[in-house]
PDB file of C-alpha atoms (C1' of nucleotides) in Angstrom:
ATOM      1  CA  MET V 180     -95.085-111.697  82.209  1.00 51.00           C
ATOM      2  CA  LEU V 181     -94.482-114.800  84.290  1.00 57.00           C
ATOM      3  CA  LYS V 182     -93.703-118.093  82.619  1.00 65.00           C
ATOM      4  CA  VAL V 183     -96.731-120.347  82.576  1.00 79.00           C
ATOM      5  CA  ASP V 184     -96.315-124.055  83.129  1.00 90.00           C
ATOM      6  CA  MET V 185     -97.088-126.053  79.986  1.00 95.00           C
ATOM      7  CA  ASP V 186     -99.128-128.769  81.680  1.00 93.00           C
ATOM      8  CA  THR V 187    -101.259-126.136  83.353  1.00 94.00           C
ATOM      9  CA  LYS V 188    -101.853-124.512  80.009  1.00 96.00           C
ATOM     10  CA  VAL V 189    -102.819-127.819  78.445  1.00 96.00           C
ATOM     11  CA  LYS V 190    -105.310-128.437  81.215  1.00 95.00           C
ATOM     12  CA  PHE V 191    -106.702-124.936  80.914  1.00 97.00           C
ATOM     13  CA  LEU V 192    -107.187-125.142  77.155  1.00 97.00           C
ATOM     14  CA  HIS V 193    -108.768-128.561  77.479  1.00 97.00           C
ATOM     15  CA  GLY V 194    -111.737-126.691  78.870  1.00 98.00           C
ATOM     16  CA  PHE V 195    -112.526-125.343  75.418  1.00 98.00           C
ATOM     17  CA  SER V 196    -112.286-128.668  73.637  1.00 97.00           C
ATOM     18  CA  HIS V 197    -115.864-129.870  73.675  1.00 98.00           C
ATOM     19  CA  LYS V 198    -119.021-128.430  72.195  1.00 98.00           C
ATOM     20  CA  THR V 199    -121.036-128.775  75.380  1.00 98.00           C
ATOM     21  CA  ARG V 200    -118.388-126.977  77.395  1.00 98.00           C
ATOM     22  CA  ILE V 201    -118.217-124.138  74.917  1.00 98.00           C
ATOM     23  CA  GLN V 202    -121.991-123.878  75.040  1.00 98.00           C
ATOM     24  CA  ILE V 203    -121.905-123.732  78.815  1.00 98.00           C
ATOM     25  CA  LEU V 204    -119.311-120.983  78.761  1.00 98.00           C
ATOM     26  CA  GLU V 205    -121.347-118.915  76.339  1.00 98.00           C
ATOM     27  CA  CYS V 206    -124.494-119.616  78.275  1.00 97.00           C
ATOM     28  CA  ILE V 207    -123.033-118.126  81.464  1.00 98.00           C
ATOM     29  CA  LYS V 208    -120.908-115.528  79.744  1.00 98.00           C
ATOM     30  CA  ASN V 209    -122.979-112.558  80.801  1.00 97.00           C
ATOM     31  CA  ASN V 210    -124.589-113.718  84.008  1.00 96.00           C
ATOM     32  CA  GLU V 211    -124.369-116.572  86.430  1.00 98.00           C
ATOM     33  CA  LYS V 212    -126.848-119.411  86.164  1.00 98.00           C
ATOM     34  CA  THR V 213    -127.903-122.421  88.165  1.00 98.00           C
ATOM     35  CA  VAL V 214    -127.225-125.899  86.862  1.00 98.00           C
ATOM     36  CA  THR V 215    -130.906-126.328  86.150  1.00 97.00           C
ATOM     37  CA  GLN V 216    -130.958-123.169  84.056  1.00 98.00           C
ATOM     38  CA  ILE V 217    -127.927-124.350  82.131  1.00 98.00           C
ATOM     39  CA  ILE V 218    -129.551-127.724  81.500  1.00 98.00           C
ATOM     40  CA  GLU V 219    -132.626-125.951  80.157  1.00 96.00           C
ATOM     41  CA  ASP V 220    -130.542-123.777  77.850  1.00 96.00           C
ATOM     42  CA  ILE V 221    -128.398-126.561  76.472  1.00 95.00           C
ATOM     43  CA  ARG V 222    -129.975-129.736  75.240  1.00 92.00           C
ATOM     44  CA  SER V 223    -128.086-132.320  77.260  1.00 96.00           C
ATOM     45  CA  SER V 224    -128.499-134.552  80.299  1.00 97.00           C
ATOM     46  CA  GLN V 225    -128.134-133.446  83.901  1.00 98.00           C
ATOM     47  CA  SER V 226    -125.265-135.845  84.473  1.00 98.00           C
ATOM     48  CA  SER V 227    -123.386-134.754  81.396  1.00 98.00           C
ATOM     49  CA  ILE V 228    -123.756-131.064  82.188  1.00 98.00           C
ATOM     50  CA  SER V 229    -122.677-131.651  85.752  1.00 98.00           C
ATOM     51  CA  GLN V 230    -119.585-133.491  84.624  1.00 98.00           C
ATOM     52  CA  HIS V 231    -118.690-130.792  82.134  1.00 98.00           C
ATOM     53  CA  LEU V 232    -119.140-128.150  84.806  1.00 98.00           C
ATOM     54  CA  ALA V 233    -116.756-130.060  87.050  1.00 98.00           C
ATOM     55  CA  CYS V 234    -114.329-130.145  84.169  1.00 98.00           C
ATOM     56  CA  LEU V 235    -114.629-126.426  83.528  1.00 97.00           C
ATOM     57  CA  LYS V 236    -114.129-125.728  87.204  1.00 97.00           C
ATOM     58  CA  GLY V 237    -111.052-127.922  87.205  1.00 95.00           C
ATOM     59  CA  CYS V 238    -109.719-126.113  84.168  1.00 95.00           C
ATOM     60  CA  GLY V 239    -110.070-122.844  86.028  1.00 94.00           C
ATOM     61  CA  LEU V 240    -112.629-121.387  83.648  1.00 97.00           C
ATOM     62  CA  VAL V 241    -115.681-121.183  85.887  1.00 97.00           C
ATOM     63  CA  VAL V 242    -116.517-120.888  89.543  1.00 97.00           C
ATOM     64  CA  GLY V 243    -119.576-122.064  91.414  1.00 97.00           C
ATOM     65  CA  ARG V 244    -121.169-120.574  94.473  1.00 97.00           C
ATOM     66  CA  GLN V 245    -123.792-122.341  96.489  1.00 97.00           C
ATOM     67  CA  GLU V 246    -126.891-120.541  97.642  1.00 97.00           C
ATOM     68  CA  GLY V 247    -129.323-122.788  99.416  1.00 96.00           C
ATOM     69  CA  LYS V 248    -130.017-125.769  97.271  1.00 96.00           C
ATOM     70  CA  TYR V 249    -128.853-124.018  94.131  1.00 98.00           C
ATOM     71  CA  VAL V 250    -125.350-123.697  92.743  1.00 98.00           C
ATOM     72  CA  TYR V 251    -124.702-120.666  90.595  1.00 98.00           C
ATOM     73  CA  TYR V 252    -121.979-120.953  87.993  1.00 98.00           C
ATOM     74  CA  SER V 253    -120.239-118.047  86.334  1.00 98.00           C
ATOM     75  CA  LEU V 254    -117.070-117.333  84.410  1.00 98.00           C
ATOM     76  CA  ARG V 255    -114.066-117.183  86.641  1.00 95.00           C
ATOM     77  CA  ASN V 256    -113.233-113.581  85.840  1.00 93.00           C
ATOM     78  CA  GLN V 257    -113.300-110.811  83.300  1.00 95.00           C
ATOM     79  CA  LYS V 258    -110.276-112.110  81.434  1.00 95.00           C
ATOM     80  CA  VAL V 259    -112.000-115.373  80.632  1.00 96.00           C
ATOM     81  CA  ARG V 260    -114.902-113.332  79.313  1.00 97.00           C
ATOM     82  CA  GLU V 261    -112.536-111.348  77.108  1.00 96.00           C
ATOM     83  CA  LEU V 262    -111.058-114.576  75.868  1.00 97.00           C
ATOM     84  CA  LEU V 263    -114.469-115.797  74.747  1.00 97.00           C
ATOM     85  CA  THR V 264    -115.090-112.517  72.984  1.00 96.00           C
ATOM     86  CA  MET V 265    -111.736-112.781  71.311  1.00 96.00           C
ATOM     87  CA  PHE V 266    -112.556-116.233  69.972  1.00 96.00           C
ATOM     88  CA  ASP V 267    -115.462-114.737  68.073  1.00 94.00           C
ATOM     89  CA  ASP V 268    -113.245-111.957  66.910  1.00 91.00           C
ATOM     90  CA  VAL V 269    -110.568-114.249  65.525  1.00 92.00           C
ATOM     91  CA  LEU V 270    -113.149-116.575  64.037  1.00 91.00           C
ATOM     92  CA  GLU V 271    -114.773-113.951  61.895  1.00 85.00           C
ATOM     93  CA  ASP V 272    -111.499-113.865  60.125  1.00 74.00           C
ATOM     94  CA  VAL V 273    -110.855-117.564  59.934  1.00 70.00           C
ATOM     95  CA  GLU V 274    -114.386-118.804  59.389  1.00 66.00           C
ATOM     96  CA  ASN V 275    -114.326-119.608  55.732  1.00 55.00           C
ATOM     97  CA  ASP V 276    -111.179-121.670  55.849  1.00 49.00           C
ATOM     98  CA  VAL V 277    -112.171-123.669  58.878  1.00 50.00           C
ATOM     99  CA  ALA V 278    -115.598-124.365  57.488  1.00 44.00           C
ATOM    100  CA  CYS V 279    -114.258-126.146  54.471  1.00 41.00           C
ATOM    101  CA  CYS V 280    -112.064-128.518  56.453  1.00 42.00           C
ATOM    102  CA  GLU V 281    -113.882-131.607  57.598  1.00 40.00           C
ATOM    103  CA  ASN V 282    -111.432-133.683  59.580  1.00 40.00           C
ATOM    104  CA  HIS V 283    -109.729-133.507  62.940  1.00 40.00           C
ATOM    105  CA  ILE V 284    -106.315-135.012  63.297  1.00 41.00           C
ATOM    106  CA  SER V 285    -107.275-138.356  61.838  1.00 32.00           C
TER     107      SER V 285
ATOM    108  CA  MET H 124    -119.675-108.448  65.168  1.00 52.00           C
ATOM    109  CA  LEU H 125    -120.969-111.229  62.947  1.00 58.00           C
ATOM    110  CA  LYS H 126    -122.465-114.336  64.452  1.00 66.00           C
ATOM    111  CA  VAL H 127    -120.028-117.209  64.376  1.00 80.00           C
ATOM    112  CA  ASP H 128    -121.255-120.701  63.640  1.00 90.00           C
ATOM    113  CA  MET H 129    -120.954-122.992  66.655  1.00 95.00           C
ATOM    114  CA  ASP H 130    -119.570-125.987  64.806  1.00 94.00           C
ATOM    115  CA  THR H 131    -116.910-123.831  63.246  1.00 94.00           C
ATOM    116  CA  LYS H 132    -115.976-122.544  66.658  1.00 96.00           C
ATOM    117  CA  VAL H 133    -115.762-126.080  68.042  1.00 96.00           C
ATOM    118  CA  LYS H 134    -113.470-127.086  65.217  1.00 95.00           C
ATOM    119  CA  PHE H 135    -111.328-124.005  65.679  1.00 97.00           C
ATOM    120  CA  LEU H 136    -110.924-124.525  69.413  1.00 97.00           C
ATOM    121  CA  HIS H 137    -110.154-128.184  68.892  1.00 97.00           C
ATOM    122  CA  GLY H 138    -106.812-126.959  67.606  1.00 98.00           C
ATOM    123  CA  PHE H 139    -105.780-126.006  71.128  1.00 98.00           C
ATOM    124  CA  SER H 140    -106.789-129.287  72.713  1.00 97.00           C
ATOM    125  CA  HIS H 141    -103.544-131.237  72.632  1.00 98.00           C
ATOM    126  CA  LYS H 142    -100.170-130.617  74.185  1.00 98.00           C
ATOM    127  CA  THR H 143     -98.247-131.250  70.986  1.00 98.00           C
ATOM    128  CA  ARG H 144    -100.419-128.795  69.053  1.00 98.00           C
ATOM    129  CA  ILE H 145     -99.962-126.122  71.697  1.00 98.00           C
ATOM    130  CA  GLN H 146     -96.238-126.709  71.577  1.00 98.00           C
ATOM    131  CA  ILE H 147     -96.236-126.360  67.819  1.00 98.00           C
ATOM    132  CA  LEU H 148     -98.143-123.100  68.010  1.00 98.00           C
ATOM    133  CA  GLU H 149     -95.723-121.672  70.545  1.00 98.00           C
ATOM    134  CA  CYS H 150     -92.796-122.979  68.577  1.00 97.00           C
ATOM    135  CA  ILE H 151     -93.834-121.025  65.483  1.00 98.00           C
ATOM    136  CA  LYS H 152     -95.347-118.093  67.332  1.00 97.00           C
ATOM    137  CA  ASN H 153     -92.641-115.625  66.431  1.00 97.00           C
ATOM    138  CA  ASN H 154     -91.304-116.966  63.182  1.00 96.00           C
ATOM    139  CA  GLU H 155     -92.120-119.561  60.611  1.00 98.00           C
ATOM    140  CA  LYS H 156     -90.342-122.893  60.742  1.00 98.00           C
ATOM    141  CA  THR H 157     -89.951-125.965  58.594  1.00 98.00           C
ATOM    142  CA  VAL H 158     -91.403-129.265  59.712  1.00 98.00           C
ATOM    143  CA  THR H 159     -87.916-130.537  60.428  1.00 97.00           C
ATOM    144  CA  GLN H 160     -87.192-127.568  62.673  1.00 98.00           C
ATOM    145  CA  ILE H 161     -90.445-128.141  64.528  1.00 98.00           C
ATOM    146  CA  ILE H 162     -89.620-131.823  64.991  1.00 97.00           C
ATOM    147  CA  GLU H 163     -86.249-130.841  66.423  1.00 96.00           C
ATOM    148  CA  ASP H 164     -87.836-128.386  68.846  1.00 96.00           C
ATOM    149  CA  ILE H 165     -90.582-130.675  70.057  1.00 95.00           C
ATOM    150  CA  ARG H 166     -89.765-134.188  71.140  1.00 91.00           C
ATOM    151  CA  SER H 167     -92.157-136.171  68.971  1.00 95.00           C
ATOM    152  CA  SER H 168     -92.194-138.283  65.825  1.00 97.00           C
ATOM    153  CA  GLN H 169     -92.250-136.948  62.288  1.00 98.00           C
ATOM    154  CA  SER H 170     -95.550-138.612  61.573  1.00 98.00           C
ATOM    155  CA  SER H 171     -97.205-137.279  64.689  1.00 98.00           C
ATOM    156  CA  ILE H 172     -96.000-133.725  64.081  1.00 98.00           C
ATOM    157  CA  SER H 173     -97.124-133.886  60.495  1.00 98.00           C
ATOM    158  CA  GLN H 174    -100.587-135.047  61.513  1.00 98.00           C
ATOM    159  CA  HIS H 175    -100.894-132.352  64.137  1.00 98.00           C
ATOM    160  CA  LEU H 176     -99.818-129.743  61.609  1.00 98.00           C
ATOM    161  CA  ALA H 177    -102.543-130.949  59.265  1.00 98.00           C
ATOM    162  CA  CYS H 178    -104.986-130.641  62.138  1.00 98.00           C
ATOM    163  CA  LEU H 179    -103.858-127.109  62.977  1.00 98.00           C
ATOM    164  CA  LYS H 180    -104.144-126.152  59.350  1.00 97.00           C
ATOM    165  CA  GLY H 181    -107.632-127.572  59.226  1.00 95.00           C
ATOM    166  CA  CYS H 182    -108.569-125.677  62.351  1.00 95.00           C
ATOM    167  CA  GLY H 183    -107.480-122.482  60.669  1.00 94.00           C
ATOM    168  CA  LEU H 184    -104.678-121.760  63.102  1.00 97.00           C
ATOM    169  CA  VAL H 185    -101.645-122.137  60.891  1.00 97.00           C
ATOM    170  CA  VAL H 186    -100.691-121.856  57.262  1.00 97.00           C
ATOM    171  CA  GLY H 187     -97.943-123.589  55.342  1.00 97.00           C
ATOM    172  CA  ARG H 188     -96.011-122.364  52.362  1.00 97.00           C
ATOM    173  CA  GLN H 189     -93.807-124.585  50.285  1.00 96.00           C
ATOM    174  CA  GLU H 190     -90.361-123.472  49.247  1.00 96.00           C
ATOM    175  CA  GLY H 191     -88.416-126.106  47.385  1.00 95.00           C
ATOM    176  CA  LYS H 192     -88.475-129.263  49.371  1.00 96.00           C
ATOM    177  CA  TYR H 193     -89.275-127.459  52.583  1.00 97.00           C
ATOM    178  CA  VAL H 194     -92.637-126.421  53.966  1.00 98.00           C
ATOM    179  CA  TYR H 195     -92.645-123.421  56.259  1.00 98.00           C
ATOM    180  CA  TYR H 196     -95.415-123.217  58.816  1.00 98.00           C
ATOM    181  CA  SER H 197     -96.474-120.085  60.609  1.00 98.00           C
ATOM    182  CA  LEU H 198     -99.426-118.772  62.559  1.00 98.00           C
ATOM    183  CA  ARG H 199    -102.299-117.842  60.355  1.00 95.00           C
ATOM    184  CA  ASN H 200    -102.310-114.197  61.334  1.00 93.00           C
ATOM    185  CA  GLN H 201    -101.660-111.626  64.006  1.00 95.00           C
ATOM    186  CA  LYS H 202    -104.921-112.330  65.818  1.00 95.00           C
ATOM    187  CA  VAL H 203    -103.978-115.926  66.454  1.00 96.00           C
ATOM    188  CA  ARG H 204    -100.705-114.637  67.854  1.00 97.00           C
ATOM    189  CA  GLU H 205    -102.589-112.301  70.155  1.00 96.00           C
ATOM    190  CA  LEU H 206    -104.780-115.169  71.244  1.00 97.00           C
ATOM    191  CA  LEU H 207    -101.729-117.185  72.294  1.00 97.00           C
ATOM    192  CA  THR H 208    -100.411-114.226  74.211  1.00 96.00           C
ATOM    193  CA  MET H 209    -103.750-113.803  75.873  1.00 96.00           C
ATOM    194  CA  PHE H 210    -103.731-117.428  77.039  1.00 96.00           C
ATOM    195  CA  ASP H 211    -100.587-116.713  79.002  1.00 94.00           C
ATOM    196  CA  ASP H 212    -102.126-113.566  80.319  1.00 92.00           C
ATOM    197  CA  VAL H 213    -105.247-115.266  81.609  1.00 93.00           C
ATOM    198  CA  LEU H 214    -103.279-118.194  82.940  1.00 91.00           C
ATOM    199  CA  GLU H 215    -101.101-116.125  85.228  1.00 85.00           C
ATOM    200  CA  ASP H 216    -104.280-115.408  87.040  1.00 75.00           C
ATOM    201  CA  VAL H 217    -105.736-118.873  87.002  1.00 70.00           C
ATOM    202  CA  GLU H 218    -102.589-120.905  87.444  1.00 66.00           C
ATOM    203  CA  ASN H 219    -102.843-121.877  91.071  1.00 55.00           C
ATOM    204  CA  ASP H 220    -106.356-123.185  90.873  1.00 49.00           C
ATOM    205  CA  VAL H 221    -105.813-125.161  87.725  1.00 49.00           C
ATOM    206  CA  ALA H 222    -102.660-126.686  89.066  1.00 44.00           C
ATOM    207  CA  CYS H 223    -104.431-128.273  91.991  1.00 41.00           C
ATOM    208  CA  CYS H 224    -107.073-129.974  89.853  1.00 42.00           C
ATOM    209  CA  GLU H 225    -105.968-133.322  88.547  1.00 40.00           C
ATOM    210  CA  ASN H 226    -108.843-134.666  86.503  1.00 39.00           C
ATOM    211  CA  HIS H 227    -110.457-133.969  83.187  1.00 41.00           C
ATOM    212  CA  ILE H 228    -114.109-134.679  82.768  1.00 41.00           C
ATOM    213  CA  SER H 229    -113.875-138.282  83.889  1.00 33.00           C
TER     214      SER H 229
ATOM    215  C1'  DA W 220     -82.300-141.667  36.175  1.00 96.62           C
ATOM    216  C1'  DT W 221     -81.232-142.823  40.822  1.00 96.62           C
ATOM    217  C1'  DA W 222     -80.583-141.656  45.391  1.00 96.62           C
ATOM    218  C1'  DA W 223     -81.424-138.887  49.254  1.00 96.62           C
ATOM    219  C1'  DC W 224     -84.130-135.748  51.667  1.00 96.62           C
ATOM    220  C1'  DA W 225     -88.531-133.432  53.412  1.00 96.62           C
ATOM    221  C1'  DT W 226     -93.047-134.096  54.218  1.00 96.62           C
ATOM    222  C1'  DA W 227     -97.678-136.377  53.893  1.00 96.62           C
ATOM    223  C1'  DT W 228    -100.745-140.200  54.265  1.00 96.62           C
ATOM    224  C1'  DT W 229    -102.642-144.626  55.804  1.00 96.62           C
ATOM    225  C1'  DA W 230    -104.032-148.454  58.747  1.00 96.62           C
ATOM    226  C1'  DG W 231    -104.705-150.353  62.837  1.00 96.62           C
ATOM    227  C1'  DA W 232    -103.565-150.770  67.773  1.00 96.62           C
ATOM    228  C1'  DA W 233    -103.702-148.234  72.102  1.00 96.62           C
ATOM    229  C1'  DA W 234    -105.163-144.546  74.935  1.00 96.62           C
ATOM    230  C1'  DT W 235    -108.477-141.207  76.267  1.00 96.62           C
ATOM    231  C1'  DA W 236    -112.828-138.836  76.495  1.00 96.62           C
ATOM    232  C1'  DC W 237    -117.709-139.010  76.632  1.00 96.62           C
ATOM    233  C1'  DC W 238    -122.376-140.541  77.580  1.00 96.62           C
ATOM    234  C1'  DT W 239    -125.947-143.121  79.950  1.00 96.62           C
ATOM    235  C1'  DA W 240    -127.963-145.063  83.837  1.00 96.62           C
ATOM    236  C1'  DA W 241    -127.853-145.544  88.412  1.00 96.62           C
ATOM    237  C1'  DT W 242    -126.896-143.996  92.905  1.00 96.62           C
ATOM    238  C1'  DG W 243    -125.304-140.617  96.440  1.00 96.62           C
ATOM    239  C1'  DT W 244    -125.460-136.190  99.015  1.00 96.62           C
ATOM    240  C1'  DG W 245    -127.054-132.119 100.960  1.00 96.62           C
ATOM    241  C1'  DA W 246    -130.602-128.605 101.313  1.00 96.62           C
ATOM    242  C1'  DT W 247    -135.463-127.391 101.695  1.00 96.62           C
ATOM    243  C1'  DT W 248    -140.287-128.232 102.219  1.00 96.62           C
ATOM    244  C1'  DA W 249    -144.353-130.612 103.982  1.00 96.62           C
TER     245       DA W 249
ATOM    246  C1'  DT X 230    -138.753-137.001 109.784  1.00 96.62           C
ATOM    247  C1'  DA X 231    -140.084-138.104 105.279  1.00 96.62           C
ATOM    248  C1'  DA X 232    -140.320-136.530 100.805  1.00 96.62           C
ATOM    249  C1'  DT X 233    -138.661-133.704  97.239  1.00 96.62           C
ATOM    250  C1'  DC X 234    -135.539-130.954  94.806  1.00 96.62           C
ATOM    251  C1'  DA X 235    -130.845-129.590  93.020  1.00 96.62           C
ATOM    252  C1'  DC X 236    -126.729-131.261  92.055  1.00 96.62           C
ATOM    253  C1'  DA X 237    -122.600-134.498  92.206  1.00 96.62           C
ATOM    254  C1'  DT X 238    -120.456-138.856  91.575  1.00 96.62           C
ATOM    255  C1'  DT X 239    -119.570-143.511  89.834  1.00 96.62           C
ATOM    256  C1'  DA X 240    -119.210-147.393  86.719  1.00 96.62           C
ATOM    257  C1'  DG X 241    -118.815-149.191  82.525  1.00 96.62           C
ATOM    258  C1'  DG X 242    -119.898-149.343  77.602  1.00 96.62           C
ATOM    259  C1'  DT X 243    -119.094-146.650  73.336  1.00 96.62           C
ATOM    260  C1'  DA X 244    -116.957-143.389  70.517  1.00 96.62           C
ATOM    261  C1'  DT X 245    -113.168-140.552  69.369  1.00 96.62           C
ATOM    262  C1'  DT X 246    -108.474-139.286  69.320  1.00 96.62           C
ATOM    263  C1'  DT X 247    -103.693-140.261  69.190  1.00 96.62           C
ATOM    264  C1'  DC X 248     -99.582-142.909  68.301  1.00 96.62           C
ATOM    265  C1'  DT X 249     -96.640-146.127  65.783  1.00 96.62           C
ATOM    266  C1'  DA X 250     -95.000-148.262  61.794  1.00 96.62           C
ATOM    267  C1'  DA X 251     -95.124-148.532  57.207  1.00 96.62           C
ATOM    268  C1'  DT X 252     -95.592-146.572  52.793  1.00 96.62           C
ATOM    269  C1'  DA X 253     -96.321-142.793  49.447  1.00 96.62           C
ATOM    270  C1'  DT X 254     -95.286-138.303  47.215  1.00 96.62           C
ATOM    271  C1'  DG X 255     -92.663-134.636  45.645  1.00 96.62           C
ATOM    272  C1'  DT X 256     -88.243-132.104  45.405  1.00 96.62           C
ATOM    273  C1'  DT X 257     -83.335-131.596  44.888  1.00 96.62           C
ATOM    274  C1'  DA X 258     -78.709-133.395  44.200  1.00 96.62           C
ATOM    275  C1'  DT X 259     -75.575-136.741  42.060  1.00 96.62           C
TER     276       DT X 259
END
DNA sequence: ATAACATATTAGAAATACCTAATGTGATTA
DNA sequence: TAATCACATTAGGTATTTCTAATATGTTAT
């Protein structure tokens, strides 16, 4: 197991730190989708979705492939998919305690 | 597999969205530590560490137990530990691409 | 009881992230 | 080639998060 650079890890995990981004990840978890499809699925603006997709790409979580005028986004690889599954797994356990806490850091 | 509430998931994942919090999690990954020990390990102020610990507790990632005047913090459970390990695992794969991306969403 | 230690909390300033609105770019269709 | 469609980018206002500095709380030792 190689040592992973901390700043890289911070950047990577930043990808999961916003509701819209999490929704995007779940939305494309099982099959790739175009930006338009993602916009339809998630209730948010084109610009916002596009910016979050750029973020997710930068974080290394998703990849996009262009096909004609469409861009198809999908999870980067199987491991990212497993990670998303694992979140649900861990959360089943944690759910009750998290639910009753209302504040972030401040 | 139960369905996990989205807002709960967002709150949970928020725990991983700051360098100091990630450092704390790694710092206590293998054994519980007092706040003072954590402060010594991570270069940050007492107040900041304490606030981040409260955040992590609220996110359901860590638990604290008081013993005399000390409070020992540790990961909530084995699954959270596995999650941290999995981050490293996924990152080995992603590292190069993340490293060459400099911006967050903006 | 007083002092010292460990930790938590608060308030407000500073930094960062996010959204909206507008514009830009590249591909396809007419 | 002009128009349209799909998507990306930018700028700047707004909201949220984080840090610092100060103070509070609870525990142990003197």
